[in-house]
Short mmCIF file of C-alpha atoms in Angstrom, two decimals:
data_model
loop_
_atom_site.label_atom_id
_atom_site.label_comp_id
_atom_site.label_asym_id
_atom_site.label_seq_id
_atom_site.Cartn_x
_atom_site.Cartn_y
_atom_site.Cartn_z
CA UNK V 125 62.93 52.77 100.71
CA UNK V 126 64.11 53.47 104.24
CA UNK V 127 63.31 56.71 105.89
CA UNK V 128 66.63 58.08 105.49
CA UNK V 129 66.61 57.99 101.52
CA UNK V 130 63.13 59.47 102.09
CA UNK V 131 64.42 62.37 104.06
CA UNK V 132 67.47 62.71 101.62
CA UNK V 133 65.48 62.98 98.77
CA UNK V 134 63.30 65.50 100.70
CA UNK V 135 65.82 67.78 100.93
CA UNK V 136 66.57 67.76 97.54
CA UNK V 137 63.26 68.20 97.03
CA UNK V 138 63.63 71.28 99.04
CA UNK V 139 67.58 72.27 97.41
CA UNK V 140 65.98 72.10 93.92
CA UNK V 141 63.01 74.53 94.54
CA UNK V 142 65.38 77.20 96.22
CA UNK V 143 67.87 77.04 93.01
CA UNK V 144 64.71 77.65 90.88
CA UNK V 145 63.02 80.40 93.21
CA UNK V 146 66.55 82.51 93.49
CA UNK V 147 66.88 83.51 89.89
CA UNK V 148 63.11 83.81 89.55
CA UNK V 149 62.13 85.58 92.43
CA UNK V 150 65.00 88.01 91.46
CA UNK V 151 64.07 88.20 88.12
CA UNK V 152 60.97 89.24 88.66
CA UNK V 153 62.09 91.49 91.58
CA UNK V 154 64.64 93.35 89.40
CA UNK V 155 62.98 93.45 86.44
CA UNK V 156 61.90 96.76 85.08
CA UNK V 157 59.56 97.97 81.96
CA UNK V 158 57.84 94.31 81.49
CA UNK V 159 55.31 94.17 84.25
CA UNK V 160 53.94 97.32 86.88
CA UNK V 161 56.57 97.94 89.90
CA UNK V 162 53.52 96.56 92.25
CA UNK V 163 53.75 93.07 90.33
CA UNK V 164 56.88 93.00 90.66
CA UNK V 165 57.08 93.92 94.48
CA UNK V 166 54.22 90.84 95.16
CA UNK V 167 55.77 88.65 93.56
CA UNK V 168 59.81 89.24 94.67
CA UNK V 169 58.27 88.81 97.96
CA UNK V 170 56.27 86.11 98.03
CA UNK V 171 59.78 83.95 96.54
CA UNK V 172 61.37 85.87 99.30
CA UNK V 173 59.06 84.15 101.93
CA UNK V 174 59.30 80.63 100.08
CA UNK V 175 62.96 80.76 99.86
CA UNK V 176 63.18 81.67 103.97
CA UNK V 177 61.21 78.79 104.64
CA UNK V 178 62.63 76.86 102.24
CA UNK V 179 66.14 77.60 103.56
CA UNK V 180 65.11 76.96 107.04
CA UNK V 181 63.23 73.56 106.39
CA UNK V 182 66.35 72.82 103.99
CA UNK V 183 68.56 73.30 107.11
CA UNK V 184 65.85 71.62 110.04
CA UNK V 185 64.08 69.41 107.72
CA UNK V 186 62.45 67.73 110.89
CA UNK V 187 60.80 71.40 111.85
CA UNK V 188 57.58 72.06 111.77
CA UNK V 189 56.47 73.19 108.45
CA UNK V 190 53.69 75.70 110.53
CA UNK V 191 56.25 77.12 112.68
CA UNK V 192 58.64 77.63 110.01
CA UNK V 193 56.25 79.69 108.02
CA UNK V 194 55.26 81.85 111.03
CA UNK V 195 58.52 82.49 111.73
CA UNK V 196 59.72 83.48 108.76
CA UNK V 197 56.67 85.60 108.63
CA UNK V 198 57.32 87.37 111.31
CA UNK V 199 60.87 87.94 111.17
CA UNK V 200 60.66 89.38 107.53
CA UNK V 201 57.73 91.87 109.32
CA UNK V 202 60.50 92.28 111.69
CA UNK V 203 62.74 93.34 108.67
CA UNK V 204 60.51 95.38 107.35
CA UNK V 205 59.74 97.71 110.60
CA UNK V 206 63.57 97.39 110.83
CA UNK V 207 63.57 99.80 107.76
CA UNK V 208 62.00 102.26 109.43
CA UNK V 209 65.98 102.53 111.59
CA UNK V 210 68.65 104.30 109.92
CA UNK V 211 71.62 104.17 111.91
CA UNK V 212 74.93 104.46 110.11
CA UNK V 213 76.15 100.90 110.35
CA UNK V 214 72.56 99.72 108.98
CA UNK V 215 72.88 101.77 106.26
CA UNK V 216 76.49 100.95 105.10
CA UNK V 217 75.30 97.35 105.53
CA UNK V 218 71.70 97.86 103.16
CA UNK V 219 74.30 99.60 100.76
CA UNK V 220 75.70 95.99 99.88
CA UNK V 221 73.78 93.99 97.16
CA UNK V 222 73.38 91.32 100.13
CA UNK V 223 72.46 93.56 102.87
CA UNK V 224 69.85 95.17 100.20
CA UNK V 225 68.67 91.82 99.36
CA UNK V 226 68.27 90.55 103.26
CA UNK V 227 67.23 94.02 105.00
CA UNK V 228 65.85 95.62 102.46
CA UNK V 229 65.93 99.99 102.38
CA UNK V 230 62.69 101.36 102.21
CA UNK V 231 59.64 100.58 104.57
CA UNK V 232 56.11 99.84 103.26
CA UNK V 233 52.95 98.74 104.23
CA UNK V 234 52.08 97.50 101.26
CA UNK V 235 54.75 94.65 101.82
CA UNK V 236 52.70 92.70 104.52
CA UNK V 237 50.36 91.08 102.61
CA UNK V 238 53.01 89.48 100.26
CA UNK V 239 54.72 88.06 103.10
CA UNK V 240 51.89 86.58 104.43
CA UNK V 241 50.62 85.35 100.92
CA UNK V 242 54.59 84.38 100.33
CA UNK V 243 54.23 82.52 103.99
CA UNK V 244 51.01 80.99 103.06
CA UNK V 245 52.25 79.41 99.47
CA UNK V 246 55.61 78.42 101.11
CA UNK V 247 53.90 76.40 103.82
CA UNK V 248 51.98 74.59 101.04
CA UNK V 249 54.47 74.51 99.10
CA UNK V 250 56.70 72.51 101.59
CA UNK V 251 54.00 70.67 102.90
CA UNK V 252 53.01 69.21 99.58
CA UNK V 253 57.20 67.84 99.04
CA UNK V 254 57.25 66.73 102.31
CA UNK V 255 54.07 65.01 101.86
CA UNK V 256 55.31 63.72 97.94
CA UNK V 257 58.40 62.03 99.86
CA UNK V 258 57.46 60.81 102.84
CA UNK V 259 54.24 59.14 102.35
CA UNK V 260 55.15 57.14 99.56
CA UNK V 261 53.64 54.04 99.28
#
């Protein structure tokens, strides 16, 4: 197999696990009456993190799979203090499903340890496809 196939099939590797974690990290975001509101905050954001980084390796597969995960990691910490501002063009914009869905509307602390549990599991998680693909014998 030449390393181009490799990398192709990599990325469908990584195209195939973001069409699974969309409907279930919403699913289990939006869900309501089935599990407690805190299980279904930790878990909507820990697919939140492993679809950022994900994404982001889907779009630089060649990145670093540490760097991605830090950076989505922070930047989804930046989102989250980001909350915290309410000027008017923020808030027509979080009043959008997709501006609700990237920027979130309400701040709290009890978010950070998803992300970096989300973070954590999507750096494994694209370390282990990368490493399924690419060092194939």
């Amino acid at each position: 197999m030449t390393f181009y196939s490799l990398f192709f099939k990599y990325r469908i590797a990584l195209l195939m696990g973001i069409i699974v974690i969309i409907p279930l990290g919403a699913g289990v975001r939006f869900s309501r009456g089935l599990t407690p509101e805190w299980f279904n905050n930790l878990f909507g954001n820990v697919a939140y993190e492993m679809f950022w980084i994900s994404l982001v390796l889907f779009i630089w597969p060649r990145f670093s799979h540490m760097i991605a995960a830090v950076a989505v990691c922070i930047a989804t910490c930046g989102i989250e203090f980001l909350q915290l501002w309410k000027p008017p063009f923020l808030q027509a914009i979080r009043a959008t499903l997709p501006g609700m869905l990237v920027l979130g509307n309400n701040f709290s602390w009890s978010d950070f340890p998803s992300y970096f549990v989300g973070s954590f599991l999507g750096w494994l998680w694209v370390r282990w496809l990368h490493f399924t693909w690419f060092c194939l014998e």
